[in-house]
Short mmCIF file of the C-alpha atoms (twelve columns), coordinates in Angstrom:
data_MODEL
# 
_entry.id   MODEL 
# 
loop_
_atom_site.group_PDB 
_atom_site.id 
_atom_site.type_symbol 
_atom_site.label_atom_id 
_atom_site.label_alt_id 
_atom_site.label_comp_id 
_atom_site.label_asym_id 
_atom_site.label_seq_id 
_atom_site.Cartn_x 
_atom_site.Cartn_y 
_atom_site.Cartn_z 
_atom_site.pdbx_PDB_model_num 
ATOM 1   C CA . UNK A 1   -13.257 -24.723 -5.201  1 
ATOM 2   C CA . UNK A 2   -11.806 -22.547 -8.496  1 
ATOM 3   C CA . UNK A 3   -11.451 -19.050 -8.911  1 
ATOM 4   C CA . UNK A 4   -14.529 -18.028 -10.000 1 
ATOM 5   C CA . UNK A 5   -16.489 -19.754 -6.653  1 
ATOM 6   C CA . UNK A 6   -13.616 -18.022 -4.040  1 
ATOM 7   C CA . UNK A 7   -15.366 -15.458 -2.603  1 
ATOM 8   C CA . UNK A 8   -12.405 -12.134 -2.605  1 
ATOM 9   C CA . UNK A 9   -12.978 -9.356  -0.579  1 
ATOM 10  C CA . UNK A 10  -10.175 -6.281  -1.990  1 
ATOM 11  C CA . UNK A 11  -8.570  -4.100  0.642   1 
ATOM 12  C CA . UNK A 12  -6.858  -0.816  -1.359  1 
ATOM 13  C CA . UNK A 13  -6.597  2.904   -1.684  1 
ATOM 14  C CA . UNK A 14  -3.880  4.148   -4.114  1 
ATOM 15  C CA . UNK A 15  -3.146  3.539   -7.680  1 
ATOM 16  C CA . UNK A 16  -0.221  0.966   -6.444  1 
ATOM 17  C CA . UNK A 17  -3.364  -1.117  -5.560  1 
ATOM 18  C CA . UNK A 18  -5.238  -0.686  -8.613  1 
ATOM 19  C CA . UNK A 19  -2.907  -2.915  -10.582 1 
ATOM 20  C CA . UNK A 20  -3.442  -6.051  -8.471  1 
ATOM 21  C CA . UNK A 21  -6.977  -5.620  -8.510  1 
ATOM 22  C CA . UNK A 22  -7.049  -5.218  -12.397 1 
ATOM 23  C CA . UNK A 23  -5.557  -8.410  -12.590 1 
ATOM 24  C CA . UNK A 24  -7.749  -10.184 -10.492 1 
ATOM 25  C CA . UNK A 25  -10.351 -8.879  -12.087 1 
ATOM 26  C CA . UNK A 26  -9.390  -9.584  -15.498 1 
ATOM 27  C CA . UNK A 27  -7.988  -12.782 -14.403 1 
ATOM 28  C CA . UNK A 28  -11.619 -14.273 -13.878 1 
ATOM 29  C CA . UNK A 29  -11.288 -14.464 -9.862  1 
ATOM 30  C CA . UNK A 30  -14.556 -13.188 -8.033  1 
ATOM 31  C CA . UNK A 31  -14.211 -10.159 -6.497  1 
ATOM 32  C CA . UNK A 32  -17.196 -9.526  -4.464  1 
ATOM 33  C CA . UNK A 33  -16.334 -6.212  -2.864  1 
ATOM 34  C CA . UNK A 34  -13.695 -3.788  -2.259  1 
ATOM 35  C CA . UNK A 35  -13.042 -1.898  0.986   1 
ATOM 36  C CA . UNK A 36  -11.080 1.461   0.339   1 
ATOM 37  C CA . UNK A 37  -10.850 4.938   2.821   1 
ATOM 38  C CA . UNK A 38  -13.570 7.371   2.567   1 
ATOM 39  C CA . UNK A 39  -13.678 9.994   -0.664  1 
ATOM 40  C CA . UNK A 40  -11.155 12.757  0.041   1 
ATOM 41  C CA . UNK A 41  -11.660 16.783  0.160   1 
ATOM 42  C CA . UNK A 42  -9.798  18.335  -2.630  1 
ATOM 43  C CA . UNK A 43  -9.462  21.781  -4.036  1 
ATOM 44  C CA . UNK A 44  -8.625  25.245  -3.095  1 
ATOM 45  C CA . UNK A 45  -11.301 24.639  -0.351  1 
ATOM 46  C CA . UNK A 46  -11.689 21.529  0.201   1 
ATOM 47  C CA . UNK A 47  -15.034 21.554  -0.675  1 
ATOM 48  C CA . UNK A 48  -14.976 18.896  -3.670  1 
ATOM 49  C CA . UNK A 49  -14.904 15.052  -2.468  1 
ATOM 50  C CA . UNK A 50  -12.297 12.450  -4.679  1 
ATOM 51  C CA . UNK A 51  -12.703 9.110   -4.993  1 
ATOM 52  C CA . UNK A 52  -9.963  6.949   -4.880  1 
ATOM 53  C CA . UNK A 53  -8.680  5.123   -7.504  1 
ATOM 54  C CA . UNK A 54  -9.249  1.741   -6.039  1 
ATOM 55  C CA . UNK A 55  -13.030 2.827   -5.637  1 
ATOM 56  C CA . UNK A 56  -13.367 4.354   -9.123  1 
ATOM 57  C CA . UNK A 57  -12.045 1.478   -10.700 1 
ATOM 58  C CA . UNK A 58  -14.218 -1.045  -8.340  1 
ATOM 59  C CA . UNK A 59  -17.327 1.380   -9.431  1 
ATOM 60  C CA . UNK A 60  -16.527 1.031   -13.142 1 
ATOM 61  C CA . UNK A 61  -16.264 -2.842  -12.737 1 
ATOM 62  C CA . UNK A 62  -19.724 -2.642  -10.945 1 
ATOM 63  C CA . UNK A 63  -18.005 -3.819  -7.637  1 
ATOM 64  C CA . UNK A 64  -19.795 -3.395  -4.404  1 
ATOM 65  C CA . UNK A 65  -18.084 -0.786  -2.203  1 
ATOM 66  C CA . UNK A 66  -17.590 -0.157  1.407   1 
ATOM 67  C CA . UNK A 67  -16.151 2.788   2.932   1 
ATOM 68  C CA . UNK A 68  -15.669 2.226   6.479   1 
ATOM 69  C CA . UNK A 69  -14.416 5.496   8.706   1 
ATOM 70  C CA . UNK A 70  -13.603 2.882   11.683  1 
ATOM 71  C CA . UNK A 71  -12.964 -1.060  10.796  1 
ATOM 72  C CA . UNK A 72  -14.365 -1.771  14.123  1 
ATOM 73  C CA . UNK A 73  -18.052 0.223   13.576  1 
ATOM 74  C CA . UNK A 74  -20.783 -2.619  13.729  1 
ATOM 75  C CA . UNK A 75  -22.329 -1.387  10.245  1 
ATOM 76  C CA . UNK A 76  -19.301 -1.714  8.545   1 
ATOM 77  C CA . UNK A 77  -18.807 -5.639  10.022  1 
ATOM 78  C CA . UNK A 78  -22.249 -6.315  9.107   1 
ATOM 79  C CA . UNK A 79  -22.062 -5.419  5.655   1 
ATOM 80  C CA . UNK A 80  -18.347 -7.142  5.171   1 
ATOM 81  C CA . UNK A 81  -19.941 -10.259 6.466   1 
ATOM 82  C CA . UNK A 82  -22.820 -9.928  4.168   1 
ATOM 83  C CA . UNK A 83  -20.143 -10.650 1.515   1 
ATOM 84  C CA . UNK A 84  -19.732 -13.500 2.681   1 
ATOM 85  C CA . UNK A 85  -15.680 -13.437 1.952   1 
ATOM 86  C CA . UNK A 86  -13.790 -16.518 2.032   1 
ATOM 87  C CA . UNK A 87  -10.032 -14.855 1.623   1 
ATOM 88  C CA . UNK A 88  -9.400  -11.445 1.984   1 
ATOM 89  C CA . UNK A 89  -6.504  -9.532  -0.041  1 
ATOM 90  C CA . UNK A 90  -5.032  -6.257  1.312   1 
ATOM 91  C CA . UNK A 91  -2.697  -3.738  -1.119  1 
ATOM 92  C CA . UNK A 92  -1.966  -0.399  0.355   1 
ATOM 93  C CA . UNK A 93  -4.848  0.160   2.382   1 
ATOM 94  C CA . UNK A 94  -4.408  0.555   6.549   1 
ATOM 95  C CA . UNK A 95  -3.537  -1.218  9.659   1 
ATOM 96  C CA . UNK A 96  -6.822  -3.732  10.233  1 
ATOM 97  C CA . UNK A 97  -7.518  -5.176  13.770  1 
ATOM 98  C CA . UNK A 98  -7.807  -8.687  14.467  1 
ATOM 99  C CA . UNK A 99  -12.080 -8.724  14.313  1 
ATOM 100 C CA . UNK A 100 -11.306 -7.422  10.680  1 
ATOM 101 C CA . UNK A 101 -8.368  -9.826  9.373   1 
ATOM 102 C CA . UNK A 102 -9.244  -13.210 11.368  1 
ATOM 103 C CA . UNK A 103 -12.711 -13.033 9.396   1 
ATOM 104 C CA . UNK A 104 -12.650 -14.787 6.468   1 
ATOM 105 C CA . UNK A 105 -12.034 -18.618 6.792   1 
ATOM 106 C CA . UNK A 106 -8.830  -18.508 4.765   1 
ATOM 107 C CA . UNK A 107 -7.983  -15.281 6.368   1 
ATOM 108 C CA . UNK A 108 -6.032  -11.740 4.953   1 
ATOM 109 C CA . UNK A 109 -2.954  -11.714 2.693   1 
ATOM 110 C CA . UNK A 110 -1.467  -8.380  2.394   1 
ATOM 111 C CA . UNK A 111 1.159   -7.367  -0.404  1 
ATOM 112 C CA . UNK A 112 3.786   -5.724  1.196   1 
ATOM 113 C CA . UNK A 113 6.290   -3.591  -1.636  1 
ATOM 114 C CA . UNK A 114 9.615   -4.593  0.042   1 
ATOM 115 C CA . UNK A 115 11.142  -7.937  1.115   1 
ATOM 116 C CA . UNK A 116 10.288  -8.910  4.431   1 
ATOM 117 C CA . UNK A 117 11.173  -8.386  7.548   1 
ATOM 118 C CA . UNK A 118 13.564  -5.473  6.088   1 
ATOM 119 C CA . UNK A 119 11.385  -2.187  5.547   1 
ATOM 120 C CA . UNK A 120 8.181   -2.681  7.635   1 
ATOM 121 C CA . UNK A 121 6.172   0.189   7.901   1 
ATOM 122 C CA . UNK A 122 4.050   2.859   5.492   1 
ATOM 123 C CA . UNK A 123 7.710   4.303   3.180   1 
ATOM 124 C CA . UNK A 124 9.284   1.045   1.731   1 
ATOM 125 C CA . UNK A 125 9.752   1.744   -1.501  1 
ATOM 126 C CA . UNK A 126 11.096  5.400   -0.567  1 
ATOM 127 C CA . UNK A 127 13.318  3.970   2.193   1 
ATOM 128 C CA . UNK A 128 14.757  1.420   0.149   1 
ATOM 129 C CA . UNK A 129 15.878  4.055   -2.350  1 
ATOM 130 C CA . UNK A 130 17.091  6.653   0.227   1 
ATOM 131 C CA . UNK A 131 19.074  3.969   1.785   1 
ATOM 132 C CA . UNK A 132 20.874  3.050   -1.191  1 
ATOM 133 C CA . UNK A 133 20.040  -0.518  -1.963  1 
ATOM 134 C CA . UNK A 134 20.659  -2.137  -4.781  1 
ATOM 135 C CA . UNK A 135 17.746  -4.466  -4.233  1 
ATOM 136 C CA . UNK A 136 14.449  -4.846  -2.959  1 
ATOM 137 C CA . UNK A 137 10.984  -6.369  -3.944  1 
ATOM 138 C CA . UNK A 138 7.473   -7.921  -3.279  1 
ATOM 139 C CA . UNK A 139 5.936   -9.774  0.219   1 
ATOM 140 C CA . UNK A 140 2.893   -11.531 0.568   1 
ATOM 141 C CA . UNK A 141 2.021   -12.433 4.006   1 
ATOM 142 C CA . UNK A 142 -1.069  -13.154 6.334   1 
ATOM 143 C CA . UNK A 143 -1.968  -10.791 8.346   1 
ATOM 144 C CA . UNK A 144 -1.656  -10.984 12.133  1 
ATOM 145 C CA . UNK A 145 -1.308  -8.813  15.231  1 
ATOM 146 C CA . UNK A 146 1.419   -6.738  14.600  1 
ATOM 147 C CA . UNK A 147 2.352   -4.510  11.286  1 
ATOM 148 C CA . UNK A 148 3.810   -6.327  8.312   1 
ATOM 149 C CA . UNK A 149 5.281   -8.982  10.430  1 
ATOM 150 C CA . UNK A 150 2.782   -12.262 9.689   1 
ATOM 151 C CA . UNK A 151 4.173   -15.010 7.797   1 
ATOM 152 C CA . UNK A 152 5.286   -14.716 4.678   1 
ATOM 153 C CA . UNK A 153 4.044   -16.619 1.311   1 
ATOM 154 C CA . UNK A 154 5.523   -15.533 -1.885  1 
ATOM 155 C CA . UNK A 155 8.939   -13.111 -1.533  1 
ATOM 156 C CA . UNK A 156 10.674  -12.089 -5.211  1 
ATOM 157 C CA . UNK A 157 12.943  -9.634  -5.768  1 
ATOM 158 C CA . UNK A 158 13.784  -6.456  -7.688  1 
ATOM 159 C CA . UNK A 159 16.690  -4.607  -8.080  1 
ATOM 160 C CA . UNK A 160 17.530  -1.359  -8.205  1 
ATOM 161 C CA . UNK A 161 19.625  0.681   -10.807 1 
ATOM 162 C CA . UNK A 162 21.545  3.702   -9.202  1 
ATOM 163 C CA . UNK A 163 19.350  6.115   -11.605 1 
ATOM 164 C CA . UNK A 164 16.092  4.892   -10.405 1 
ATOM 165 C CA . UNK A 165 13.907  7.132   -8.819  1 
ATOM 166 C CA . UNK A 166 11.220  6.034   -5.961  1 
ATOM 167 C CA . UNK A 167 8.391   6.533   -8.996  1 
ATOM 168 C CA . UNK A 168 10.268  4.000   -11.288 1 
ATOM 169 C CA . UNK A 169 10.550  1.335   -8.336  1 
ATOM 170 C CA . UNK A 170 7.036   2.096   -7.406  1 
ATOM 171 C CA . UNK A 171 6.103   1.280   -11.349 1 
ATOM 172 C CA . UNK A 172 7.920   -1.989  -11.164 1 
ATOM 173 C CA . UNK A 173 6.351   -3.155  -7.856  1 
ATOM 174 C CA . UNK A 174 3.250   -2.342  -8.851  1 
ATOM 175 C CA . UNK A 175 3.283   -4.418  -11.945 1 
ATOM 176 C CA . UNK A 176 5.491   -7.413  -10.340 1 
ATOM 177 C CA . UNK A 177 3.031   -6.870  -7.494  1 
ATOM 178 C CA . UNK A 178 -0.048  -7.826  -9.166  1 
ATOM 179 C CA . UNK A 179 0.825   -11.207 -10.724 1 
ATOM 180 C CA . UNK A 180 2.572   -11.815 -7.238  1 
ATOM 181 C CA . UNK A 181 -0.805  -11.573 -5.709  1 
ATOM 182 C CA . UNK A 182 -2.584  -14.232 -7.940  1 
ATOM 183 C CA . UNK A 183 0.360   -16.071 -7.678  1 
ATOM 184 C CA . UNK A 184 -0.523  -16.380 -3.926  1 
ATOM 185 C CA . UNK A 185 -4.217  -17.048 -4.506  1 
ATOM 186 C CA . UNK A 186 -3.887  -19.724 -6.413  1 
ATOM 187 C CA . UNK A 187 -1.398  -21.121 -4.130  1 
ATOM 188 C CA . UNK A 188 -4.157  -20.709 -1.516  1 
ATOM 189 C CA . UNK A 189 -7.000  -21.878 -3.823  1 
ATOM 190 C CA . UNK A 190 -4.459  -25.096 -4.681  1 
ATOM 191 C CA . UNK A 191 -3.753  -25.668 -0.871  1 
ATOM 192 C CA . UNK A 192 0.143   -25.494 -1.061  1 
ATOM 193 C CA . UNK A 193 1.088   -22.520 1.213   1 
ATOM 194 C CA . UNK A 194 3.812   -23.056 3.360   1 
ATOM 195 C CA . UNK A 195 4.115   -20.109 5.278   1 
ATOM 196 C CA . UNK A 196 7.266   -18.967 6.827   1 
ATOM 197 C CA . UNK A 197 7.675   -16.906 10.066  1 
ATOM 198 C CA . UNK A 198 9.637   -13.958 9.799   1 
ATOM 199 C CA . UNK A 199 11.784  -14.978 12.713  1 
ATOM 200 C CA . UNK A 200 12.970  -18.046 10.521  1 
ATOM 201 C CA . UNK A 201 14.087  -15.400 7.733   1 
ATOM 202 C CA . UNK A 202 16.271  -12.837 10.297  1 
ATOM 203 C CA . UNK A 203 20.078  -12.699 9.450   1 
ATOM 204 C CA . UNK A 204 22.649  -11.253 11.242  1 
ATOM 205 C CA . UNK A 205 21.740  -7.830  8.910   1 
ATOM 206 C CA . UNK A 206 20.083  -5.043  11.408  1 
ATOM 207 C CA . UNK A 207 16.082  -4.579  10.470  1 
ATOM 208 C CA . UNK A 208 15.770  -1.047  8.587   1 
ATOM 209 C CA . UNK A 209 11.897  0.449   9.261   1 
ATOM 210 C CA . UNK A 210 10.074  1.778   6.635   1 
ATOM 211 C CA . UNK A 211 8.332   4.683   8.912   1 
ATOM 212 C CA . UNK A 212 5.755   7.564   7.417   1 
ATOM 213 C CA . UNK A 213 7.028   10.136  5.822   1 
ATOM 214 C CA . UNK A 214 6.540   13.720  6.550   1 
ATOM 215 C CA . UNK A 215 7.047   17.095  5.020   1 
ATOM 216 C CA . UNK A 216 10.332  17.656  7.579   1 
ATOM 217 C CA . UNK A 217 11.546  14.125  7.025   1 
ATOM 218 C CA . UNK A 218 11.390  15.892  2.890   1 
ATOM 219 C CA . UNK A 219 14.004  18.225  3.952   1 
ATOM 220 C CA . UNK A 220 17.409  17.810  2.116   1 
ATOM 221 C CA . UNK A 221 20.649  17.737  4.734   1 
ATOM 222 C CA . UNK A 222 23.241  19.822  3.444   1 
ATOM 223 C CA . UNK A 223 25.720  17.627  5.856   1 
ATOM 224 C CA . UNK A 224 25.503  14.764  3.352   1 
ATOM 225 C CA . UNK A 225 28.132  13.652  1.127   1 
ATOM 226 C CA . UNK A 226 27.468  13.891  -2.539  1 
ATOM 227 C CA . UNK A 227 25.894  10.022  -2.261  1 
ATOM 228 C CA . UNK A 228 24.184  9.678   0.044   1 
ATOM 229 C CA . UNK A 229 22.313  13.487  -0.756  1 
ATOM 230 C CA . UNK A 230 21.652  11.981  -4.520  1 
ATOM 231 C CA . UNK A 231 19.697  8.740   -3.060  1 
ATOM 232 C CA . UNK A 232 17.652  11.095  -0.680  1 
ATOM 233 C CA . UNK A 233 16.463  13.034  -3.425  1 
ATOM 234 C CA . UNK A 234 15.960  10.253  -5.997  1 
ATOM 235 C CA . UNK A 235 13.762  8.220   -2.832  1 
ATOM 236 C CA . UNK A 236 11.689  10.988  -2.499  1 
ATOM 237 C CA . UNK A 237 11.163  11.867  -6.203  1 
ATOM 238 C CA . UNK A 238 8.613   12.294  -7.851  1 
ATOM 239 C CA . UNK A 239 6.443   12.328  -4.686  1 
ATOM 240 C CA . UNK A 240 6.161   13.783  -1.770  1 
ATOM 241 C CA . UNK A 241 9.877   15.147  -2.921  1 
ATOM 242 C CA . UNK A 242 12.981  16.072  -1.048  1 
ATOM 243 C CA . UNK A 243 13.248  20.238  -0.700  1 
ATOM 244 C CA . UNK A 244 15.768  23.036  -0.121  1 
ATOM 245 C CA . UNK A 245 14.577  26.687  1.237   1 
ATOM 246 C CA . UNK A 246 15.501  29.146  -0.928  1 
ATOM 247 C CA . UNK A 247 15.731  33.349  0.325   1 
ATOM 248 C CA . UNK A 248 15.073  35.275  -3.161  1 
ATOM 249 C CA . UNK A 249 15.334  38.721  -2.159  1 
ATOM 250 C CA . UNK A 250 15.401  38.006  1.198   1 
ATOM 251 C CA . UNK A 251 11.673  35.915  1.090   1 
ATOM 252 C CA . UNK A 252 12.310  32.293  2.341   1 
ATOM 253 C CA . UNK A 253 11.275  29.648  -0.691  1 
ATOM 254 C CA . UNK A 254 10.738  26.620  -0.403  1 
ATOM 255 C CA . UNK A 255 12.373  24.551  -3.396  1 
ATOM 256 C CA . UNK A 256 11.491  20.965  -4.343  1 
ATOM 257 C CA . UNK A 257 13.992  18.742  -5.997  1 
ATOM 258 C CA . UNK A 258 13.169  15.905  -8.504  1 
ATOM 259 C CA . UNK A 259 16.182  14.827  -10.624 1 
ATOM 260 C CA . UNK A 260 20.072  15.372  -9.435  1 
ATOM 261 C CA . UNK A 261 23.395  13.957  -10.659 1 
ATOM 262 C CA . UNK A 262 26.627  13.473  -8.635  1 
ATOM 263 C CA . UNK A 263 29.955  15.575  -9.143  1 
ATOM 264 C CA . UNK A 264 32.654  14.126  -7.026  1 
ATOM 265 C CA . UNK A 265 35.230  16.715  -7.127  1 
ATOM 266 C CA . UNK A 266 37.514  18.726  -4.386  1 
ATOM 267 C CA . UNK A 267 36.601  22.321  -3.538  1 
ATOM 268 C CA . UNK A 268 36.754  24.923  -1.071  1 
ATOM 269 C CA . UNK A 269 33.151  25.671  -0.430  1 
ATOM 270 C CA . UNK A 270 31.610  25.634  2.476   1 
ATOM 271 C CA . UNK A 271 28.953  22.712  2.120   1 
ATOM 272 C CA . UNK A 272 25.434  24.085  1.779   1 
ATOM 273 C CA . UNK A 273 27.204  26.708  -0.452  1 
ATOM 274 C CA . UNK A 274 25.074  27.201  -4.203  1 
ATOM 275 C CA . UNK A 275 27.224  27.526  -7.676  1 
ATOM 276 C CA . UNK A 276 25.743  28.836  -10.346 1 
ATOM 277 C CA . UNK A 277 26.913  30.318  -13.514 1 
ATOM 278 C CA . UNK A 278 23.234  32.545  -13.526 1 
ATOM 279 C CA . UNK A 279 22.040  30.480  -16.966 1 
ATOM 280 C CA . UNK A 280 22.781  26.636  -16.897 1 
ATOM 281 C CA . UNK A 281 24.629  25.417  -13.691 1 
ATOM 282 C CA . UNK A 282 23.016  25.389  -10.716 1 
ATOM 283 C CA . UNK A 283 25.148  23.292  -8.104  1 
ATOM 284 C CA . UNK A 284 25.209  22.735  -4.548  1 
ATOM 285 C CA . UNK A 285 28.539  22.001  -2.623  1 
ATOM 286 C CA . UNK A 286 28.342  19.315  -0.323  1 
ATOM 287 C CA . UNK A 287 31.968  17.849  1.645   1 
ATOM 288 C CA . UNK A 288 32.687  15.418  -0.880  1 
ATOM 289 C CA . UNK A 289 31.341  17.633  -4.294  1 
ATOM 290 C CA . UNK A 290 28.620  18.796  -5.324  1 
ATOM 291 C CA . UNK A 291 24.573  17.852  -6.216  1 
ATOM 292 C CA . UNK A 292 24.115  19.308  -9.748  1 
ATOM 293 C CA . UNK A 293 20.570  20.266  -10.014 1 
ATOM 294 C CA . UNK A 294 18.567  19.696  -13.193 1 
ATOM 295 C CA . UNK A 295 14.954  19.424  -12.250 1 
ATOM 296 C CA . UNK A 296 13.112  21.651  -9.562  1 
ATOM 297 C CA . UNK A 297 9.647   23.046  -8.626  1 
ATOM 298 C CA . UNK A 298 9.952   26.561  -6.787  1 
ATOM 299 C CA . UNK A 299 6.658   26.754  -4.483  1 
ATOM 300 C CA . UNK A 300 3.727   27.965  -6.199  1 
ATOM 301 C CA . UNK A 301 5.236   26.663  -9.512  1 
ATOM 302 C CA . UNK A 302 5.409   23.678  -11.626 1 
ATOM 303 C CA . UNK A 303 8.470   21.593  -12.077 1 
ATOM 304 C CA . UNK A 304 10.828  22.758  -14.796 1 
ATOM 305 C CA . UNK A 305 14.628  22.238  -15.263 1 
ATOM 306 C CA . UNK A 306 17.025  24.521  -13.187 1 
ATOM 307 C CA . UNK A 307 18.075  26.190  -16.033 1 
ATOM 308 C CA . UNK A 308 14.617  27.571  -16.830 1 
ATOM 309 C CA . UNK A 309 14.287  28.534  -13.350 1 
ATOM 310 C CA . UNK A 310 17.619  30.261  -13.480 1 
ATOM 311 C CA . UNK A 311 16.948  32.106  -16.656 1 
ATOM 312 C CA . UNK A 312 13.827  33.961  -14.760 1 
ATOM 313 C CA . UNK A 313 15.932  35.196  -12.271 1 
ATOM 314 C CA . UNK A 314 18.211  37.067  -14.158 1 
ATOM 315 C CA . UNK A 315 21.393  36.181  -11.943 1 
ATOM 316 C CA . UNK A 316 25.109  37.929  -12.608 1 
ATOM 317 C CA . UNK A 317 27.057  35.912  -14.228 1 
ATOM 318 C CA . UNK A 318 28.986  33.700  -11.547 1 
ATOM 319 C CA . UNK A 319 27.352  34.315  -8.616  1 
ATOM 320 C CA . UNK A 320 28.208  32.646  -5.637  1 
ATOM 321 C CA . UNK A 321 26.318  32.608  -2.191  1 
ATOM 322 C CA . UNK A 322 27.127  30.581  1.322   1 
ATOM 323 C CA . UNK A 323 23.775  29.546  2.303   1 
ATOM 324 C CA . UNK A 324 25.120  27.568  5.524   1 
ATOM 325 C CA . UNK A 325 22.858  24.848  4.521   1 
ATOM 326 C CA . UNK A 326 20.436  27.415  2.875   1 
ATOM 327 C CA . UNK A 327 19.557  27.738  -0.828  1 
ATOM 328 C CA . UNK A 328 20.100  31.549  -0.880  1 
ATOM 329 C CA . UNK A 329 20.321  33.661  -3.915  1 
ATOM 330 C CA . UNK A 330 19.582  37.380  -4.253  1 
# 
């Protein structure tokens, strides 16, 4: 059997999954549908329904879709097994159950954007870049009972520069991800897979989780040091974002942060304190120095650099508030 007779059913939502696809696609393999989540409600009031980019690009490529609300529903078996797929591939979809994955006769690969077993869950690429490392990468692995621990296929890694955000590591992956994942069907097609367990890969290093993140998990600790502050922000930019609350004239605001330096210095502020000469600088003292601020997105705003932000509030020249862990100003 070649490429063009393996019958590939695509399992994706997001534009991270989009590449792969693409470049099966292109690549001549034959994709005979794609399984993605239902359209989305968008708008003011919800009352508009988005497709996502998986199924817009499937739809432009004249690609059978599904769109299953539960994997389980009999409808939604019946017409996956009317595809008749022989391997299925899974990129940033959802968790399937076994009557889903043990399906095809050369069963589910999924493309994982970290290197497994570290960073299992829904965040890695954030995770890895709040945490600091200098490294990270691409899994493929079959699917089995338990999330993002099956056994693993192809593994290469990426590193990470100390100025990358979570969107430039997500751009890398992406495009290392795709030609990772017809690596790994033609190592299938070619019968050479040699499938590790993950237990065979633990070290003595502790497993770090990759968990959801929510809007409270966003929230910037003023208790940091200078360090480990600039990773949080930088693993959570440009999206969802990590965020301060401001109190302008005594009205809580809630402040999103996007790009940061680091000032290592010794000072006598109280950390959570905000510096600001009222035009440029816009600061925030942490115990070890400070978190210079250069790009933010007040709510109900776009994203601008602090100093355009600062310029519209027409600040004293060298004011100086203690937020205790508060972005206060006003």
């Amino acid at each position: 059997m070649d490429k063009k007779e393996l019958r590939i059913v695509y399992m994706g939502t997001p534009d991270f999954a989009v590449a792969a696809l693409d470049k099966l696609v292109s690549g001549g393999y034959n994709v005979v549908g794609v399984i993605t989540m239902p359209d989305k409600p968008v708008g003011r009031h919800q009352n508009t329904l988005q497709a996502s980019p998986v199924k817009q690009y499937a739809l432009q490529k004249g690609i059978p879709v599904l769109q299953p609300e539960k994997l389980k529903d009999e409808t939604f078996l019946a017409a996956l097994d009317a595809l008749q797929p022989d391997l299925q591939i899974v990129v940033a979809f959802r968790m399937l159950p076994e009557v889903v994955w043990n399906r095809p006769r050369l069963g589910t690969f999924n493309l994982h954007a970290a290197l497994l077993p570290q960073y299992r869950g829904a965040a890695p690429i954030n995770w890895a870049v709040i945490n600091g490392d200098t490294e990270t990468g691409v899994t493929t692995f079959f699917l089995d009972h338990n999330i993002d621990t099956g056994r693993v296929i192809r593994r290469v890694p990426v590193p990470i520069s100390d100025t990358d955000t979570a969107g430039d590591v997500h751009d890398r992956l992406m495009i290392l991800g795709a030609d990772v994942v017809t690596e790994t069907v033609d190592m299938i097609l070619a019968g050479n897979v040699q499938a590790i367990p993950q237990e065979e890969m633990m070290t003595d290093e502790p497993l770090r989780p990759a968990p959801k993140i929510f809007k409270e998990t966003c929230r910037l600790d003023t208790a940091l040091g200078v360090k480990r502050a600039y990773d949080f922000v930088r693993g959570l930019s440009p999206y969802p974002a990590a965020w301060l609350e401001a109190s302008i004239g005594g009205k809580p605001l809630a402040i999103k942060l996007f790009r940061t330096e680091k000032e290592f210095a010794a000072h006598a502020y109280t950390p959570g304190t905000l510096v600001t000469d009222g035009h440029k600088v816009l600061k925030l003292a942490l115990s070890d120095g400070f978190l210079i601020i250069r790009d933010l997105q007040p709510a109900g705003k776009k994203r601008m650099p602090a100093e355009n932000w600062l310029n519209g509030l027409h600040l004293a020249e060298s004011q100086e508030k203690d937020a205790q862990g508060l972005f206060t100003l006003g």
